[in-house]
JSON list of C-alpha atoms in Angstrom, two decimals:
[
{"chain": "A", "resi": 101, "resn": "UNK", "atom": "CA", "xyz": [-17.79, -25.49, -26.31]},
{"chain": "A", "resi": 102, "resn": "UNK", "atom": "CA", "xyz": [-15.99, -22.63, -27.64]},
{"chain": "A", "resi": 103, "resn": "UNK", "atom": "CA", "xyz": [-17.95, -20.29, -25.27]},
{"chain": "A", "resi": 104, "resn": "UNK", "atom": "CA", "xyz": [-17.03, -22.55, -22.38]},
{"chain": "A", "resi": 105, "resn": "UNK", "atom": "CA", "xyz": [-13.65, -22.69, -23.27]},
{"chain": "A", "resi": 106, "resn": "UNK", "atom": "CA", "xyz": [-13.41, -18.81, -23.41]},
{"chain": "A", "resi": 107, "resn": "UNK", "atom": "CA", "xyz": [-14.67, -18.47, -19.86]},
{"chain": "A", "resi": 108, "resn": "UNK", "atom": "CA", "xyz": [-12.07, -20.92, -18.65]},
{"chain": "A", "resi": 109, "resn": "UNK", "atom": "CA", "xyz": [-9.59, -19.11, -20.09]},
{"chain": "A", "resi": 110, "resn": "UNK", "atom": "CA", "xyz": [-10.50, -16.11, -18.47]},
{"chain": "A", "resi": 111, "resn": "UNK", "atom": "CA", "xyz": [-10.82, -17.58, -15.30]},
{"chain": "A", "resi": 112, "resn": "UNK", "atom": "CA", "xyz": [-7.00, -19.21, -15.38]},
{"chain": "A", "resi": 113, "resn": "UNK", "atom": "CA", "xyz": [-5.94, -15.84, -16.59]},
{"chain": "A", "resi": 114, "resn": "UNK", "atom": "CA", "xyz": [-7.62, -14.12, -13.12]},
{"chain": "A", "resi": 115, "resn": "UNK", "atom": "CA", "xyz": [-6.30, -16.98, -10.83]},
{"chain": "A", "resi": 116, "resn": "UNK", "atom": "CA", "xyz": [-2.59, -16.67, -12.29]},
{"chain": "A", "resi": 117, "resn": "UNK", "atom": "CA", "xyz": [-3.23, -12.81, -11.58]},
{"chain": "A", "resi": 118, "resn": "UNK", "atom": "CA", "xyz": [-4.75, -13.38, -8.29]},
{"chain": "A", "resi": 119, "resn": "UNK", "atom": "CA", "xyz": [-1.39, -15.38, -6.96]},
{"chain": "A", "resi": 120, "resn": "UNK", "atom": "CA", "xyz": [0.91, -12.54, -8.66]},
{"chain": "A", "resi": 121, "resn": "UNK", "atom": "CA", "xyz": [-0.97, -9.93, -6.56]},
{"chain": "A", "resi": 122, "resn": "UNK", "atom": "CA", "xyz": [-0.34, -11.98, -3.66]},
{"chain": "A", "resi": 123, "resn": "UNK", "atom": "CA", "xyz": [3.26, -12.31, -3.98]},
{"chain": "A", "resi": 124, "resn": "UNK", "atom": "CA", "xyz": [3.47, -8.12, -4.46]},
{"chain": "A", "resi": 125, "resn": "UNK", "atom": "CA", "xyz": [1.68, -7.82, -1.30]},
{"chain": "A", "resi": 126, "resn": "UNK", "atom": "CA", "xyz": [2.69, -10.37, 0.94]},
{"chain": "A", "resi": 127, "resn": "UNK", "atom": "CA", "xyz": [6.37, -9.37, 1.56]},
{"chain": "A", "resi": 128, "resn": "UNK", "atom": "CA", "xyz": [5.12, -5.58, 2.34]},
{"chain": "A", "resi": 129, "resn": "UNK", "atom": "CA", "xyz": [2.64, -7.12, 4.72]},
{"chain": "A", "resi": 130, "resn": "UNK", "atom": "CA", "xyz": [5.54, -8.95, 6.47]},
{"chain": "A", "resi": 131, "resn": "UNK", "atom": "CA", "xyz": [7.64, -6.47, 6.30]},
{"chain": "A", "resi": 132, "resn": "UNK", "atom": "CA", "xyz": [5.05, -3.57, 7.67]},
{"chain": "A", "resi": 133, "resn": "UNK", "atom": "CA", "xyz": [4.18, -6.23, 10.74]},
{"chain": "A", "resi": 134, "resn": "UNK", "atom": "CA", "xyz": [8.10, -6.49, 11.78]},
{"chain": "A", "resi": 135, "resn": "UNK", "atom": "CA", "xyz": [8.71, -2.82, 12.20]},
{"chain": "A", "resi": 136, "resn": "UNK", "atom": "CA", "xyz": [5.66, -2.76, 14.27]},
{"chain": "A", "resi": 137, "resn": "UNK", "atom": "CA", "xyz": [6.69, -5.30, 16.53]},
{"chain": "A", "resi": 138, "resn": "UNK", "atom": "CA", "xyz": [10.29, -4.16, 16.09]},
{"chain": "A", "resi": 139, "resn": "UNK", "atom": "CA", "xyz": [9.01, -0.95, 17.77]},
{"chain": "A", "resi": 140, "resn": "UNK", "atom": "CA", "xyz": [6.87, -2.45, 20.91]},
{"chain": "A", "resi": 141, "resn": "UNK", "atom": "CA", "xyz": [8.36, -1.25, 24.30]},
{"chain": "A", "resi": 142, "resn": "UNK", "atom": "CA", "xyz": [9.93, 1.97, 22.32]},
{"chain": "A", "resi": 143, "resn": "UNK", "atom": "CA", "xyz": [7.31, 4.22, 23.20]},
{"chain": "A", "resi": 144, "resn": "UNK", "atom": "CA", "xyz": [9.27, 6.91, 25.09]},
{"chain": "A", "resi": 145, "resn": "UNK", "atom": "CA", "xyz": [12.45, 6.73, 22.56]},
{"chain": "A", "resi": 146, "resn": "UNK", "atom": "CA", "xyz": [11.90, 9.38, 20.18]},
{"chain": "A", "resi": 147, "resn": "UNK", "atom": "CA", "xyz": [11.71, 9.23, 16.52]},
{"chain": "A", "resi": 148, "resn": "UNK", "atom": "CA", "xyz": [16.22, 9.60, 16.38]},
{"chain": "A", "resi": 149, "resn": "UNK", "atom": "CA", "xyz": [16.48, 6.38, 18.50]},
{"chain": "A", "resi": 150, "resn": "UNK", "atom": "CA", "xyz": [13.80, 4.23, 16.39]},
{"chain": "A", "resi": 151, "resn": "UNK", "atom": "CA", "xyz": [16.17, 4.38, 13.06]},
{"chain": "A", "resi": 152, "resn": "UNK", "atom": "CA", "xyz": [18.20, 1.92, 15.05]},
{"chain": "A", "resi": 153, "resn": "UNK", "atom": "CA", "xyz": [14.89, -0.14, 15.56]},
{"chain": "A", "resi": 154, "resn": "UNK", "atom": "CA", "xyz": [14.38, 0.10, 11.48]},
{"chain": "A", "resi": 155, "resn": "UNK", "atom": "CA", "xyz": [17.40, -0.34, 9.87]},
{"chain": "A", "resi": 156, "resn": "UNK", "atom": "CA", "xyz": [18.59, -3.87, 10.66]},
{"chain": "A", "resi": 157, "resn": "UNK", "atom": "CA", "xyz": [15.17, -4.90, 9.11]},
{"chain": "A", "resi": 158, "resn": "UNK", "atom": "CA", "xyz": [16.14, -2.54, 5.56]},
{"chain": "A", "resi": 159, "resn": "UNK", "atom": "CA", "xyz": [18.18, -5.95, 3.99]},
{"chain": "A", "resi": 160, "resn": "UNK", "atom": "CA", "xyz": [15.28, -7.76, 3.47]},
{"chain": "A", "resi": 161, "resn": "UNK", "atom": "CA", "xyz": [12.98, -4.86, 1.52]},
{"chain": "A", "resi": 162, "resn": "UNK", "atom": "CA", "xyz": [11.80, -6.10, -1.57]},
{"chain": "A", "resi": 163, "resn": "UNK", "atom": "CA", "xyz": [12.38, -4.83, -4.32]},
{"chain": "A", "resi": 164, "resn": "UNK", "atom": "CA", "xyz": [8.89, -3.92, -5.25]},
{"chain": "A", "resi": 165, "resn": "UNK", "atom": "CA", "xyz": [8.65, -1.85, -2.28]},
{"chain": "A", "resi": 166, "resn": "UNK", "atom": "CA", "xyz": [9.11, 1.58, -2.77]},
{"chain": "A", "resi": 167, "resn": "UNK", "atom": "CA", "xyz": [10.24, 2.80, 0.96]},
{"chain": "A", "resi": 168, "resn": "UNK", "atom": "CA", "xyz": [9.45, 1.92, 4.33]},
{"chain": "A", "resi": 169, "resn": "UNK", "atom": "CA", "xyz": [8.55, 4.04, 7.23]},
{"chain": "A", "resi": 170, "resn": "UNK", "atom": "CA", "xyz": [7.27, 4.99, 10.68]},
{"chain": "A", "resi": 171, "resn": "UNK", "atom": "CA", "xyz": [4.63, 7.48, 10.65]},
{"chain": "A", "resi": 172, "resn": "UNK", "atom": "CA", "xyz": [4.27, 8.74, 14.28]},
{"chain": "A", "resi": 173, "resn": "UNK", "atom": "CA", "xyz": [1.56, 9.85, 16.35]},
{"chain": "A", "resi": 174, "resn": "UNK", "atom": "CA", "xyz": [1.87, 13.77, 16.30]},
{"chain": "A", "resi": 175, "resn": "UNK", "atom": "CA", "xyz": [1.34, 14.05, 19.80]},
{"chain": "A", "resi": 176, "resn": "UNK", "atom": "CA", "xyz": [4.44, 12.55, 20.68]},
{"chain": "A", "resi": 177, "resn": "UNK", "atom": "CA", "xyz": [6.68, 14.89, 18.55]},
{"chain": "A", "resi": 178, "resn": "UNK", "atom": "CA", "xyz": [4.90, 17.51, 20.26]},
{"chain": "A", "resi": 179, "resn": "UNK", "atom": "CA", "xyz": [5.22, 16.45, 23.48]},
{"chain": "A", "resi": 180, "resn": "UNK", "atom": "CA", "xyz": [9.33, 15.78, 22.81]},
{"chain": "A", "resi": 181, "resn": "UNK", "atom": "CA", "xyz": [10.29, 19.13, 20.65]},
{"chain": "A", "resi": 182, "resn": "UNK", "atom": "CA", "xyz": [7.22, 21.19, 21.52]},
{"chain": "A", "resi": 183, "resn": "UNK", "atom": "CA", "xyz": [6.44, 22.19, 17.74]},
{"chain": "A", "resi": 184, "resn": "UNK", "atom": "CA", "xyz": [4.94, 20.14, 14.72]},
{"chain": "A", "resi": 185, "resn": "UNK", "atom": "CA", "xyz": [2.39, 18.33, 12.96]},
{"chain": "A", "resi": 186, "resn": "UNK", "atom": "CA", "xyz": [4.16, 14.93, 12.81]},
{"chain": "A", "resi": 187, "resn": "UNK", "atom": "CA", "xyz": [7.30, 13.36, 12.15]},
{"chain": "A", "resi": 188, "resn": "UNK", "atom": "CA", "xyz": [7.79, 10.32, 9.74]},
{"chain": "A", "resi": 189, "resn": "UNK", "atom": "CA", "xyz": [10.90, 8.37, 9.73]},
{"chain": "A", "resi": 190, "resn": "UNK", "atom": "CA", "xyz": [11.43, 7.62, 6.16]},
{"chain": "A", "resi": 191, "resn": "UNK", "atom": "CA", "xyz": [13.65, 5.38, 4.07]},
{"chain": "A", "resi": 192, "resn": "UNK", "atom": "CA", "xyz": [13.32, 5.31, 0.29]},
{"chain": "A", "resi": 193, "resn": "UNK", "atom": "CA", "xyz": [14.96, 2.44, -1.86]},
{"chain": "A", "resi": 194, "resn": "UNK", "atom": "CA", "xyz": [13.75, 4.31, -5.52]},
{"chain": "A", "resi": 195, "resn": "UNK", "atom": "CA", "xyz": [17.26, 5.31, -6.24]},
{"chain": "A", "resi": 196, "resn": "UNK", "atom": "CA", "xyz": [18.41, 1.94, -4.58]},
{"chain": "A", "resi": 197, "resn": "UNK", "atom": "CA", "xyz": [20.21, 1.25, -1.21]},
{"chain": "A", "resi": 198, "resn": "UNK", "atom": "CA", "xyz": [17.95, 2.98, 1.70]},
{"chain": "A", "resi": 199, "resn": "UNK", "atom": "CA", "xyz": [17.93, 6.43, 1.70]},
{"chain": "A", "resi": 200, "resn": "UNK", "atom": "CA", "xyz": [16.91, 7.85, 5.20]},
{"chain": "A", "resi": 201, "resn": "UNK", "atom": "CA", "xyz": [14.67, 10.89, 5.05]},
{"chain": "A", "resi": 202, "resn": "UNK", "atom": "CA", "xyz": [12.92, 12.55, 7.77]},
{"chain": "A", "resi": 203, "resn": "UNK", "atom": "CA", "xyz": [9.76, 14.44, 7.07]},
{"chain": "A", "resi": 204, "resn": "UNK", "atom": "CA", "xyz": [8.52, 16.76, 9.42]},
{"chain": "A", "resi": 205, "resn": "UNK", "atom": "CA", "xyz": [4.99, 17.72, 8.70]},
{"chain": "A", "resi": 206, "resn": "UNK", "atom": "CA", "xyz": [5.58, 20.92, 10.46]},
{"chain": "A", "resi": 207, "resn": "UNK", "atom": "CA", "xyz": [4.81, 22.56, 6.33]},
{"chain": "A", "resi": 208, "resn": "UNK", "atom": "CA", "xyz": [3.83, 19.07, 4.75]},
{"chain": "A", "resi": 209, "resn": "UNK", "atom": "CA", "xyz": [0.86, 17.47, 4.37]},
{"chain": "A", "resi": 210, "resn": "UNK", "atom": "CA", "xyz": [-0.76, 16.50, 7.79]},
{"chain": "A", "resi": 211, "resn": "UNK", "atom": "CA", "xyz": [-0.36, 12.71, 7.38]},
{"chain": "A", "resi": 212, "resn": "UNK", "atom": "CA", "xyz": [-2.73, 12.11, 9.81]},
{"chain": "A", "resi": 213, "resn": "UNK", "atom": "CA", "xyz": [-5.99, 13.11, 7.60]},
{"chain": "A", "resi": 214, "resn": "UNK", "atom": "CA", "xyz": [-4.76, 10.33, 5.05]},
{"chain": "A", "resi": 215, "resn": "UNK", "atom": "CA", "xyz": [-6.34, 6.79, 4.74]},
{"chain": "A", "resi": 216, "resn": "UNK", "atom": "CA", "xyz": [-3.36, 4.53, 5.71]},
{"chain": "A", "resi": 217, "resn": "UNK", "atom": "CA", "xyz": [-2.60, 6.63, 9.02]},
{"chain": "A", "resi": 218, "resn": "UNK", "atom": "CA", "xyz": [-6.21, 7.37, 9.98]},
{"chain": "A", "resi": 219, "resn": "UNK", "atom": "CA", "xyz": [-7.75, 3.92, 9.15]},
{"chain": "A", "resi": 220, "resn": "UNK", "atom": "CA", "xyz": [-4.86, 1.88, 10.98]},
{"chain": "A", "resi": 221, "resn": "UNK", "atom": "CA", "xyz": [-3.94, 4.13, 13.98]},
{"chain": "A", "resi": 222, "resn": "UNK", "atom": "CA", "xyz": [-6.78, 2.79, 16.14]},
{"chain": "A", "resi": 223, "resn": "UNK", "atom": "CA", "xyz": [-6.70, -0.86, 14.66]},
{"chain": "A", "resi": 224, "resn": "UNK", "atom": "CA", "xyz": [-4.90, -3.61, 15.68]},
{"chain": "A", "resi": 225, "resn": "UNK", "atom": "CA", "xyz": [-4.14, -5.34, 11.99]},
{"chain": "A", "resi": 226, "resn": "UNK", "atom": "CA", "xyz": [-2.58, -4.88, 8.94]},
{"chain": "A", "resi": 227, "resn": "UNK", "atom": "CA", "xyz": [-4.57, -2.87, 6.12]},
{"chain": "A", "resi": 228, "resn": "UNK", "atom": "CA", "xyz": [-3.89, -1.93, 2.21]},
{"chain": "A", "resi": 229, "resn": "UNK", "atom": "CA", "xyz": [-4.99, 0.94, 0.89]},
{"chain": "A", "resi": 230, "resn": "UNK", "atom": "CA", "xyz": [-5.03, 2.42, -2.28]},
{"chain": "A", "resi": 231, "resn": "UNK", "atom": "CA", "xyz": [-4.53, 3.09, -5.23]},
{"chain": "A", "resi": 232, "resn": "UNK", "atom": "CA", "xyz": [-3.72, 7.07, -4.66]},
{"chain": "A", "resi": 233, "resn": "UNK", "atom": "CA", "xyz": [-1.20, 9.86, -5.52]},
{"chain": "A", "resi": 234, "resn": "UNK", "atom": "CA", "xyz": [0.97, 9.75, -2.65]},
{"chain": "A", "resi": 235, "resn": "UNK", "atom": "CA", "xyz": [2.19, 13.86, -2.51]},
{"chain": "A", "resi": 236, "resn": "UNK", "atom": "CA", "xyz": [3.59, 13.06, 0.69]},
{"chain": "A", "resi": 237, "resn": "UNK", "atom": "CA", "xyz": [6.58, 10.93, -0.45]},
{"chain": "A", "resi": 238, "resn": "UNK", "atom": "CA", "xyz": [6.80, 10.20, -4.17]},
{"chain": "A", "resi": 239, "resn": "UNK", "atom": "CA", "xyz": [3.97, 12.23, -6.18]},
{"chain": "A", "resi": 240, "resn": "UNK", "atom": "CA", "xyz": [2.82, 8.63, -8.20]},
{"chain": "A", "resi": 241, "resn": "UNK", "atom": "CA", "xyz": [0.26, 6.16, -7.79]},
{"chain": "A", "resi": 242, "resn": "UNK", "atom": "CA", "xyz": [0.71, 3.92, -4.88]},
{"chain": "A", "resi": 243, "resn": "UNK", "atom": "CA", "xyz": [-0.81, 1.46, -2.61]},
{"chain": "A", "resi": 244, "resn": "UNK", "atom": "CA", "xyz": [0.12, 1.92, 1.29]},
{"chain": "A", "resi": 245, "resn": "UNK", "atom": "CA", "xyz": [0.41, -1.39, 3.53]},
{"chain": "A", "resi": 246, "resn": "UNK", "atom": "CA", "xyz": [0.07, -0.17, 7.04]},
{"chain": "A", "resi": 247, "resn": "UNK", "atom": "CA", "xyz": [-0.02, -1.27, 10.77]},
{"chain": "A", "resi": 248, "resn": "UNK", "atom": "CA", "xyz": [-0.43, 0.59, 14.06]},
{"chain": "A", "resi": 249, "resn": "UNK", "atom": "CA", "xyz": [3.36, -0.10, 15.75]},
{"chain": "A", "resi": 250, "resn": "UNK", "atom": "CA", "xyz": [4.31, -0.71, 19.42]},
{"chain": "A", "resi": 251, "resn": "UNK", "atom": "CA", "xyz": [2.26, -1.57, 22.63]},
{"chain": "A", "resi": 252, "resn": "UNK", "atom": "CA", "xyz": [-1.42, -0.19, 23.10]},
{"chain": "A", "resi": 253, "resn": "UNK", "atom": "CA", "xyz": [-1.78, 2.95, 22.64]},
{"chain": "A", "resi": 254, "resn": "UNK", "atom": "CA", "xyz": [0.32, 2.90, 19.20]},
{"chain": "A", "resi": 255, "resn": "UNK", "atom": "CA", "xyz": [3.55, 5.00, 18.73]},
{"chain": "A", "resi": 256, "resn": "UNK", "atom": "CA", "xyz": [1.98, 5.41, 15.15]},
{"chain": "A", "resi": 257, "resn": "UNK", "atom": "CA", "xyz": [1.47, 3.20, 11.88]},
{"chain": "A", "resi": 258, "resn": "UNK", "atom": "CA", "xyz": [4.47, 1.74, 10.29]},
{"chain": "A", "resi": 259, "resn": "UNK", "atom": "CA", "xyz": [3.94, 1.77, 6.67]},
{"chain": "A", "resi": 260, "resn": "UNK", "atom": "CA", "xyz": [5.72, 0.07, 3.47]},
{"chain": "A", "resi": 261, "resn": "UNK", "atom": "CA", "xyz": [4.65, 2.08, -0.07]},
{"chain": "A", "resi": 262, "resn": "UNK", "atom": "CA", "xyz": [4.55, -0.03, -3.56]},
{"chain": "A", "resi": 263, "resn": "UNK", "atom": "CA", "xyz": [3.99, 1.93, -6.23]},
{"chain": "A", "resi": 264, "resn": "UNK", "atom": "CA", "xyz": [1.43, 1.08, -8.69]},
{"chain": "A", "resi": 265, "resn": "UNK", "atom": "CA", "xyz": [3.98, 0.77, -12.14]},
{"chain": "A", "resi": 266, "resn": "UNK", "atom": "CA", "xyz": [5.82, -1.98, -10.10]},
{"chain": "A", "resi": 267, "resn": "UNK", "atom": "CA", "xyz": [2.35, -4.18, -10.04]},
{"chain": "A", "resi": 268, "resn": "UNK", "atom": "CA", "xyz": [1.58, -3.28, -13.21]},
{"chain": "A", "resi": 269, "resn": "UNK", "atom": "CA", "xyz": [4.80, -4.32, -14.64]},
{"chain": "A", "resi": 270, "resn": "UNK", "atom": "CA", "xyz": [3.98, -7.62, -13.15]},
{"chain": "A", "resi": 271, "resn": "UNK", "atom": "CA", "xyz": [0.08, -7.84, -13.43]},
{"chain": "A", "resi": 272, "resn": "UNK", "atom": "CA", "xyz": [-0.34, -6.71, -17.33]},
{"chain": "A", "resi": 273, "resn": "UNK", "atom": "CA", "xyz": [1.69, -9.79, -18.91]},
{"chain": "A", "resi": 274, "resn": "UNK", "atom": "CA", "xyz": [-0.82, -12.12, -17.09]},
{"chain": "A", "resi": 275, "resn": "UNK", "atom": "CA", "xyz": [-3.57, -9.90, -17.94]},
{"chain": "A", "resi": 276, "resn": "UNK", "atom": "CA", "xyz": [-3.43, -9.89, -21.45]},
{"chain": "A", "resi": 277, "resn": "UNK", "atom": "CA", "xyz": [-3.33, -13.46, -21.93]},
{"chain": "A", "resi": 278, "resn": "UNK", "atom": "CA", "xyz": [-7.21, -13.65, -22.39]},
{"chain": "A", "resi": 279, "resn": "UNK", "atom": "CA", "xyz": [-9.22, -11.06, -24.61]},
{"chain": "A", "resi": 280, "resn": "UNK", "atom": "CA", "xyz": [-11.30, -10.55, -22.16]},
{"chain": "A", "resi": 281, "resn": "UNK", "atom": "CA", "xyz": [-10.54, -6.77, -20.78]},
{"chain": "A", "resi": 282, "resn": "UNK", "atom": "CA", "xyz": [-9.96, -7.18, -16.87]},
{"chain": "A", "resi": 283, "resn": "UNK", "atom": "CA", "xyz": [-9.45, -4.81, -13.89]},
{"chain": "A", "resi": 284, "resn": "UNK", "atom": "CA", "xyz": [-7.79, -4.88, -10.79]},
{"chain": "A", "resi": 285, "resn": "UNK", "atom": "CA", "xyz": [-9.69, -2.95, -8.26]},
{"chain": "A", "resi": 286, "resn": "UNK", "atom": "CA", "xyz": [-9.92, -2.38, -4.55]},
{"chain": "A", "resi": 287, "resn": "UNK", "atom": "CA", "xyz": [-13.04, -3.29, -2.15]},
{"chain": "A", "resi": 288, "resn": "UNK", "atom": "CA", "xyz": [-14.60, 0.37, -3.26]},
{"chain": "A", "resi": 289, "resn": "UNK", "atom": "CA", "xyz": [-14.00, -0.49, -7.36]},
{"chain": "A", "resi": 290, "resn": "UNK", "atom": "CA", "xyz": [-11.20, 2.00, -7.46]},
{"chain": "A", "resi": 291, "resn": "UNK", "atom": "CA", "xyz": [-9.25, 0.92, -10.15]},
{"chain": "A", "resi": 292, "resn": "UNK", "atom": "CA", "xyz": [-5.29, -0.14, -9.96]},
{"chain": "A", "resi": 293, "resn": "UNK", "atom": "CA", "xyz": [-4.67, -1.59, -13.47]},
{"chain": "A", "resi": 294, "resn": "UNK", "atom": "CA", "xyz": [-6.56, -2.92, -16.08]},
{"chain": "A", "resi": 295, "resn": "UNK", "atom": "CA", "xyz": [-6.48, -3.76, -20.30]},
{"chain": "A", "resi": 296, "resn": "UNK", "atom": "CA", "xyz": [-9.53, -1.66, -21.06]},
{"chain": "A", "resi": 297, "resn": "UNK", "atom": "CA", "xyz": [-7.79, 1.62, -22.06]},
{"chain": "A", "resi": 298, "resn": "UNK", "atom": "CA", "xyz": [-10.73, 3.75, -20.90]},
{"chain": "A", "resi": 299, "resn": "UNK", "atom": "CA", "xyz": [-10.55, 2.75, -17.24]},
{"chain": "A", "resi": 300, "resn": "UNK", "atom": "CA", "xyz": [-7.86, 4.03, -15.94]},
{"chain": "A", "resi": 301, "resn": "UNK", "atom": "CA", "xyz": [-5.63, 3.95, -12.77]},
{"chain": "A", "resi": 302, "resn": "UNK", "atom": "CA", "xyz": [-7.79, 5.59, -10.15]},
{"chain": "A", "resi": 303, "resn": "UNK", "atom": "CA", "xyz": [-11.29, 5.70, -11.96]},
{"chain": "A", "resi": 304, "resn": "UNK", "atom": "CA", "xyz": [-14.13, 3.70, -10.33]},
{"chain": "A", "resi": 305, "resn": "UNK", "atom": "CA", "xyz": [-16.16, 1.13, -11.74]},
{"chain": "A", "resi": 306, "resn": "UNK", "atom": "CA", "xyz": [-19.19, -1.04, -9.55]},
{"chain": "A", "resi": 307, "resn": "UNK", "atom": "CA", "xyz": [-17.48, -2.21, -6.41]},
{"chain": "A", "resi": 308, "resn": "UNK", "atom": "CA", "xyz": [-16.72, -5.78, -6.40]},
{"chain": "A", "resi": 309, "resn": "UNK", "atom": "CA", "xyz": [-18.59, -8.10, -4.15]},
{"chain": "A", "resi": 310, "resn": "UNK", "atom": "CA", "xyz": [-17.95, -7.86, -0.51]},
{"chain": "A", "resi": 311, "resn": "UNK", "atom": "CA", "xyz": [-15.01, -10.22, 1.25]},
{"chain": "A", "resi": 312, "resn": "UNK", "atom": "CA", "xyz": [-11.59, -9.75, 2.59]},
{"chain": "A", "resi": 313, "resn": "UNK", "atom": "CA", "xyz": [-9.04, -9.36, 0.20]},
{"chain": "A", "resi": 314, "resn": "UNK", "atom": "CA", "xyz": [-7.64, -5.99, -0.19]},
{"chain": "A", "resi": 315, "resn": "UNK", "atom": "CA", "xyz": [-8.03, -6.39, -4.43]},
{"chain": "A", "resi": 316, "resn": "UNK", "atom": "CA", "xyz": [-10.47, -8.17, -6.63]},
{"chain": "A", "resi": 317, "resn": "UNK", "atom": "CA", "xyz": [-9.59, -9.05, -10.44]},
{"chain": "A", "resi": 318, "resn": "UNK", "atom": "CA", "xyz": [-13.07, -8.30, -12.35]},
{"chain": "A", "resi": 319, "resn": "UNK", "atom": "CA", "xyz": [-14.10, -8.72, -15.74]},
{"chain": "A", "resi": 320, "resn": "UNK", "atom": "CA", "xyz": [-14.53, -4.85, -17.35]},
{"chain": "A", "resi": 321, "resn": "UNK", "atom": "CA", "xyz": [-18.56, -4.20, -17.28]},
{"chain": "A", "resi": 322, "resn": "UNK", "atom": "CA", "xyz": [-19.23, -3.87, -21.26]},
{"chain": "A", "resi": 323, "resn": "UNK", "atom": "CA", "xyz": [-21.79, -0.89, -20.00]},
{"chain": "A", "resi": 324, "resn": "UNK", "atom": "CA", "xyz": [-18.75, 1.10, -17.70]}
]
């Protein structure tokens, strides 16, 4: 009974993680999904012109979210300034408030190689990707919600960032209510947080069974 009892606790302990997880991501998803639509019809705008597209939606960023952006397609700033890799219209809330920064990729990193652009350019849904070290905006571990934004073809992928100490802060209480050492990890069992002090943020463990959520919460293999 004891036994039994243990492995219900565990499993209450997951579930109550499994809602908190949802309640990170769910805003950014929302939020990602109305700057895309915000941005349908805008296709021959310009990057300047979109911040007016963006910024009535800034009140309602969470305050898990780390910044919001538009990542566009680099043959578009090409086509309008004849020059660059890409242009991403930026607007960090880490210092609080919305600070607007525009990074040309002209010297930066080419966006377009990363996950979040490449995987959601050419699809029409919302994706999560992650955990990473974004060195294109904040240098930390983050997860990426992205979407492909405007009409068919996309402008580019409008993106929200949430950095990984914000879940944490929120994920660990819950964790540790059960002995049992548990990681949260994404469909490839890259790890974003977990109570076994030798996996770490970004190591991998064996990937979690196949299905559709972005993040599984796992029980720590005794044997990792």
């Amino acid at each position: 009974m004891m036994a039994h009892g243990a492995v219900m606790e565990t499993a209450e302990v997951i579930g109550a993680v499994e809602a908190e997880l949802r309640l990170i991501l769910d805003p950014a998803v929302a939020l990602v999904e109305m700057i895309a639509d915000a941005c349908t019809g805008t296709a021959a705008t310009g990057p300047a012109a979109l911040t007016a597209h963006i910024a009535p939606l800034l009140p309602r960023i969470p305050a898990t979210i780390a910044g919001v952006g538009l990542a566009f397609r680099p043959d578009l700033v090409r086509a309008g300034t004849g020059k660059g890799n890409g242009h991403v219209e930026w607007f960090s809330t880490l210092g609080g408030g919305a600070l607007r920064t525009v990074i040309d990729t002209t010297t930066a990193i080419t966006y377009t190689d990363l996950e979040w652009y490449r995987l959601a350019i050419g699809v029409p849904a919302t994706t999560i990707h992650g955990p990473y070290v974004d060195a294109l905006c904040n240098d930390r571990y983050t997860v990426t919600v992205s979407r492909p934004a405007g009409d068919q073809p996309p402008i580019g992928v409008a993106v929200a960032d949430i950095l990984v100490s914000e879940i944490e802060a929120r994920l660990l209480p819950l964790m540790v209510a059960t002995p049992t050492p548990l990681a949260v990890v994404n469909s490839d069992g890259r790890v974003l947080t977990s109570t076994d002090v030798e996996v770490t943020t970004g190591s991998m463990v064996p990937p979690p069974p196949a299905g559709d959520r972005p993040f599984h919460v796992l029980e720590v293999p005794r044997n990792h």
